[in-house]
GROMACS .gro file of C-alpha atoms in nm:
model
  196
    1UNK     CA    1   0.000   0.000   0.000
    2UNK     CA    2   0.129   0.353  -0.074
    3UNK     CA    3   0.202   0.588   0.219
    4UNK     CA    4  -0.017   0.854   0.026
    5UNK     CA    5  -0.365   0.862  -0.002
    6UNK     CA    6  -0.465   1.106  -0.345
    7UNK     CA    7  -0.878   1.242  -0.327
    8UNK     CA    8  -1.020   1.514  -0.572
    9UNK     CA    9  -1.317   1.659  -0.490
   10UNK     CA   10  -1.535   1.821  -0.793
   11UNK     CA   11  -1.849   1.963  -0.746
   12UNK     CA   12  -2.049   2.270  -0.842
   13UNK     CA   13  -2.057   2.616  -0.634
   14UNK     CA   14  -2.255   2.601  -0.376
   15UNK     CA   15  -2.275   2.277  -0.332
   16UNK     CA   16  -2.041   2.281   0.010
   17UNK     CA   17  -1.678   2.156  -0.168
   18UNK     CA   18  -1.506   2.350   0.050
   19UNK     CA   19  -1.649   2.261   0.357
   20UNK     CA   20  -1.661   1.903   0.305
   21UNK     CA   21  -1.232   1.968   0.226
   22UNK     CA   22  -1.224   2.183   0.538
   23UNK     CA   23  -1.348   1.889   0.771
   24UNK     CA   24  -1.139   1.634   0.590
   25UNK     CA   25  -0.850   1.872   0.668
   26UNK     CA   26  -0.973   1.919   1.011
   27UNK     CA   27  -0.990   1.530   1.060
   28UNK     CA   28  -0.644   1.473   0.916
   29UNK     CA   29  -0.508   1.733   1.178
   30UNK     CA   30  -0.696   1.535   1.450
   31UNK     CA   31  -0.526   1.216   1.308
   32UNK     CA   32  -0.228   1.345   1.302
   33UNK     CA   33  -0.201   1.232   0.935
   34UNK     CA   34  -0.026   1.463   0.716
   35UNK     CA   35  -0.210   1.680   0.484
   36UNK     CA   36  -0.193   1.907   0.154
   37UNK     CA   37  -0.474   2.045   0.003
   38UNK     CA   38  -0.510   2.271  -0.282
   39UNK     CA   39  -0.850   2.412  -0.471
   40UNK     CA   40  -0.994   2.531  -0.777
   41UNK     CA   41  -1.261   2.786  -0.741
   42UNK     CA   42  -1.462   2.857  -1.057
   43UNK     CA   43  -1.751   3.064  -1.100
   44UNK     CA   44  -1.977   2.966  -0.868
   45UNK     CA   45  -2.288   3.166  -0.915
   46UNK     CA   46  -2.271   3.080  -1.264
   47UNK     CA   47  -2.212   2.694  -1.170
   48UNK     CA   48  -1.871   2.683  -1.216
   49UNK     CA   49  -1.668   2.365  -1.099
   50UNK     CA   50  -1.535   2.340  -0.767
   51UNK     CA   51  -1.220   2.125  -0.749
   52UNK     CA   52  -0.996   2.037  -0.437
   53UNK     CA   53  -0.703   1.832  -0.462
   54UNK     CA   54  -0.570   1.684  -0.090
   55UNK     CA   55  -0.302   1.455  -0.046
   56UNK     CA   56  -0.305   1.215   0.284
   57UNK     CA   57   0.057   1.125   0.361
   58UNK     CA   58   0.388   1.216   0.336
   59UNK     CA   59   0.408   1.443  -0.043
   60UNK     CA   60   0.588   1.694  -0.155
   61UNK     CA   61   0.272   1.877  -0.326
   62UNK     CA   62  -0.103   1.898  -0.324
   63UNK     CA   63  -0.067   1.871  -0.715
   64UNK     CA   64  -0.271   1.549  -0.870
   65UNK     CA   65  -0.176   1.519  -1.235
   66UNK     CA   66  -0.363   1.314  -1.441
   67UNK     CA   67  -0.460   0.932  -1.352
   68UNK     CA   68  -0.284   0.931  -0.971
   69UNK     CA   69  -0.632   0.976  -0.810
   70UNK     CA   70  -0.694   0.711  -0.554
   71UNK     CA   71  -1.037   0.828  -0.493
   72UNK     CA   72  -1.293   1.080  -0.683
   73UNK     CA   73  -1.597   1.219  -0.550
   74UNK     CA   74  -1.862   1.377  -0.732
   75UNK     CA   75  -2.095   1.600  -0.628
   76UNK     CA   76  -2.260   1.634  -0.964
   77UNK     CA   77  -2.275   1.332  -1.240
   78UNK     CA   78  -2.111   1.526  -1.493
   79UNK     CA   79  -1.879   1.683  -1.260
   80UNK     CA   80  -1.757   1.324  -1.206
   81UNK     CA   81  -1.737   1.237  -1.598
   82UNK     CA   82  -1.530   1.603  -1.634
   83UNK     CA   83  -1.262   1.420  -1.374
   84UNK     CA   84  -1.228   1.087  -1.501
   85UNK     CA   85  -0.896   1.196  -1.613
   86UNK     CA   86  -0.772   1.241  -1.279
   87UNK     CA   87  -0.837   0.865  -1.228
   88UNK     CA   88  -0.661   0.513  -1.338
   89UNK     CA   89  -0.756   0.149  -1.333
   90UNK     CA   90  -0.716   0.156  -0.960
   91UNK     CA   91  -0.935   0.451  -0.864
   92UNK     CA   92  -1.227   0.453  -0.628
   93UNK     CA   93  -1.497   0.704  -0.796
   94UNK     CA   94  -1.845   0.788  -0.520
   95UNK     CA   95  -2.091   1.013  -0.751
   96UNK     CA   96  -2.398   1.179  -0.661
   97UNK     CA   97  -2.651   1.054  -0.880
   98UNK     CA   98  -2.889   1.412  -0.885
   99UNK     CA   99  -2.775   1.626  -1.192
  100UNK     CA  100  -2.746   1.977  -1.137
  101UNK     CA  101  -2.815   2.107  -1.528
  102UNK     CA  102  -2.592   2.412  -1.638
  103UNK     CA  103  -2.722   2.683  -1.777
  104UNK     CA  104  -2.647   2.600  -2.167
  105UNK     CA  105  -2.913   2.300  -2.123
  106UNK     CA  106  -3.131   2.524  -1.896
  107UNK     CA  107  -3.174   2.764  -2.197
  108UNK     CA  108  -3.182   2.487  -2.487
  109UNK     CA  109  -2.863   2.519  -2.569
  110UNK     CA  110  -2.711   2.197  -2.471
  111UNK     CA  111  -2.827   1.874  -2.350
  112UNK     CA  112  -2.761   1.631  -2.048
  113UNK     CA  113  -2.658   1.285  -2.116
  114UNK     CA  114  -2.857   0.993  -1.952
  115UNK     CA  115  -2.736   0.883  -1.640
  116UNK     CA  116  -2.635   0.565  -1.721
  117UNK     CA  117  -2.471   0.654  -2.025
  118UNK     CA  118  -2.259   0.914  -1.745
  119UNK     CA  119  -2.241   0.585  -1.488
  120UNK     CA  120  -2.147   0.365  -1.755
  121UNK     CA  121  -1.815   0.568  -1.874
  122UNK     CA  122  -1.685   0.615  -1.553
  123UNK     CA  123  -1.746   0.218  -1.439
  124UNK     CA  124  -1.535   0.138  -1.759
  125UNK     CA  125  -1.218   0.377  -1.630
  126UNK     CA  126  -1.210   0.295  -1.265
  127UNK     CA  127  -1.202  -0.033  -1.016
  128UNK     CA  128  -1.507   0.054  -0.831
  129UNK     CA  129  -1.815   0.308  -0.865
  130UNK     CA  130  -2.007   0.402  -0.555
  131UNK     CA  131  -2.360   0.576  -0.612
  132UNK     CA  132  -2.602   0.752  -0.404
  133UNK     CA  133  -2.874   0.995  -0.415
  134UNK     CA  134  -2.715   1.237  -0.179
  135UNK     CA  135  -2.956   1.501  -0.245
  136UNK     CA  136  -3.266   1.267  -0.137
  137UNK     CA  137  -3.033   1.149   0.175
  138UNK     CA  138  -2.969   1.519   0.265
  139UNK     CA  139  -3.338   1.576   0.233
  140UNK     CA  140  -3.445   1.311   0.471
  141UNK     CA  141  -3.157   1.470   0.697
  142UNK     CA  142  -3.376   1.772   0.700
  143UNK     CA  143  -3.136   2.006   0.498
  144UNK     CA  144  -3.098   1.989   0.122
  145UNK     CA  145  -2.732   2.158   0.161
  146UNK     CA  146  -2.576   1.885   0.337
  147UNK     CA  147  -2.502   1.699   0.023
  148UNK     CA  148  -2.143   1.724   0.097
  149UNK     CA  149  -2.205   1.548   0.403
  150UNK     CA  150  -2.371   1.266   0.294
  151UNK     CA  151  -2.080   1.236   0.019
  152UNK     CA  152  -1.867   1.248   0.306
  153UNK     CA  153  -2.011   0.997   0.502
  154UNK     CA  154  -1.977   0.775   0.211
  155UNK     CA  155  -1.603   0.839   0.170
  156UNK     CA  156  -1.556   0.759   0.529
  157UNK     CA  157  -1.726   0.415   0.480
  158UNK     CA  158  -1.513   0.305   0.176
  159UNK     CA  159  -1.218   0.274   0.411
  160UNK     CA  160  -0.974   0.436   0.172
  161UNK     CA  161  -0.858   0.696   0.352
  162UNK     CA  162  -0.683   0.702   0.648
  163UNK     CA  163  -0.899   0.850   0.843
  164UNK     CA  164  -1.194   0.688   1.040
  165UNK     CA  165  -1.544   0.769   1.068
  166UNK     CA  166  -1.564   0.866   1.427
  167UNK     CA  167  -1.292   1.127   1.385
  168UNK     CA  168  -1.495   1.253   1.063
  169UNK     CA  169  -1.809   1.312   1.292
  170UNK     CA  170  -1.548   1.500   1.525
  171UNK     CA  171  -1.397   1.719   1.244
  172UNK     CA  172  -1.806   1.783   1.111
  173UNK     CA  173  -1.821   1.917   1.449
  174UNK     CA  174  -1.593   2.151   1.473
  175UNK     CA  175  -1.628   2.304   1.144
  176UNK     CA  176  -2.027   2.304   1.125
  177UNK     CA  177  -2.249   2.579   1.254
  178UNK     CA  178  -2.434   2.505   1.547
  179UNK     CA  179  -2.769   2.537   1.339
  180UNK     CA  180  -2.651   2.276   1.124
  181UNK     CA  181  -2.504   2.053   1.298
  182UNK     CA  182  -2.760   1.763   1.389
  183UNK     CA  183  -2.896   1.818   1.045
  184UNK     CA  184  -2.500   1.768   0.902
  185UNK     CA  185  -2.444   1.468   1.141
  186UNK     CA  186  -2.730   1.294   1.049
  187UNK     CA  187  -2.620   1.325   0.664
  188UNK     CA  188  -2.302   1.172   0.728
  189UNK     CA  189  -2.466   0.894   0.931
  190UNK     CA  190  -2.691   0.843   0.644
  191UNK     CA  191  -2.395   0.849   0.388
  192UNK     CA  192  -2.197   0.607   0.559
  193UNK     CA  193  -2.502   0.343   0.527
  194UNK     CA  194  -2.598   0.411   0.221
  195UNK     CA  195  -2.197   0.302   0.102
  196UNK     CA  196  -2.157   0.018   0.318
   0.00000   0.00000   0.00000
């Protein structure tokens, strides 16, 4: 097994990236695992992409070229697709399965591929292909923004990382709003179940 763990991140802004990277960061600190993370910010009120790159491990750089992903997660099916390149035979992909349609197919400009055509693309590139409907599972958490915690709570259960669930729940804790919290938590609970 490597002594570095490699995880990209894509979703769309707003769709809580950057928190989700923030507790994963807080978690590795509470590990004591080292960590590097780097991000990608792109037009978010427009639906730009929002990538972050973090290395678990000893590296020199939070830099992920092309196929040394050990894990993707998408927020967004397409998202995912966008990042395939990031992955190899060995990667680990978890993918919301709720579209989020950009504006060019919002104004009949474009079009969104079927899911499965999206699903079956990435199973073809990668060694394993977790899906959920995070959106419904952050729904029956009471708050449709806690997407990335559900997706988080998935990650957790596929054991790739080294970082364990309970010190996930502690790291949602100290970087979630007290308004949010039991809302967040239960997310993550339900993520975790839904991957196992």
């Amino acid at each position: 097994m490597s002594d570095t763990t490699r995880l990209i991140i894509v979703a769309v802004g707003g769709q809580g990236n950057l928190l989700a990277s923030s507790v994963l960061g807080e978690a590795a600190l509470l590990s004591g695992v080292p960590f590097r993370m780097s991000e990608i910010h792109g037009m978010a009120q427009r639906g730009g992409v929002v990538e972050s790159a973090m290395v678990f491990g000893k590296a020199e750089s939070s830099i992920i070229s092309d196929g040394e992903a050990d894990l993707l997660v998408g927020f967004e099916p397409v998202e995912t697709l966008r990042a395939l390149n990031k992955c190899n035979p060995e990667t680990v992909v978890i993918t919301n399965l709720t579209p989020l349609p950009p504006f060019t197919v919002a104004i009949g400009k474009g079009v969104y591929p079927p899911i499965e055509t999206i699903l079956g693309l990435i199973r073809g590139k990668v060694r394993k292909l977790i899906t959920l409907d995070a959106t419904a599972l952050a729904r029956e958490a009471g708050n449709i923004l806690a997407v990335n915690m559900v997706l988080l709570g998935a990650l957790a259960q596929s054991g790739i990382l080294p970082l364990n669930v309970e010190t996930i729940r502690k790291a949602i804790g100290a970087k979630t709003k007290p308004a949010f919290l039991e809302a967040n938590l239960k997310a993550f609970d339900l993520g975790v179940r839904a991957a196992a």
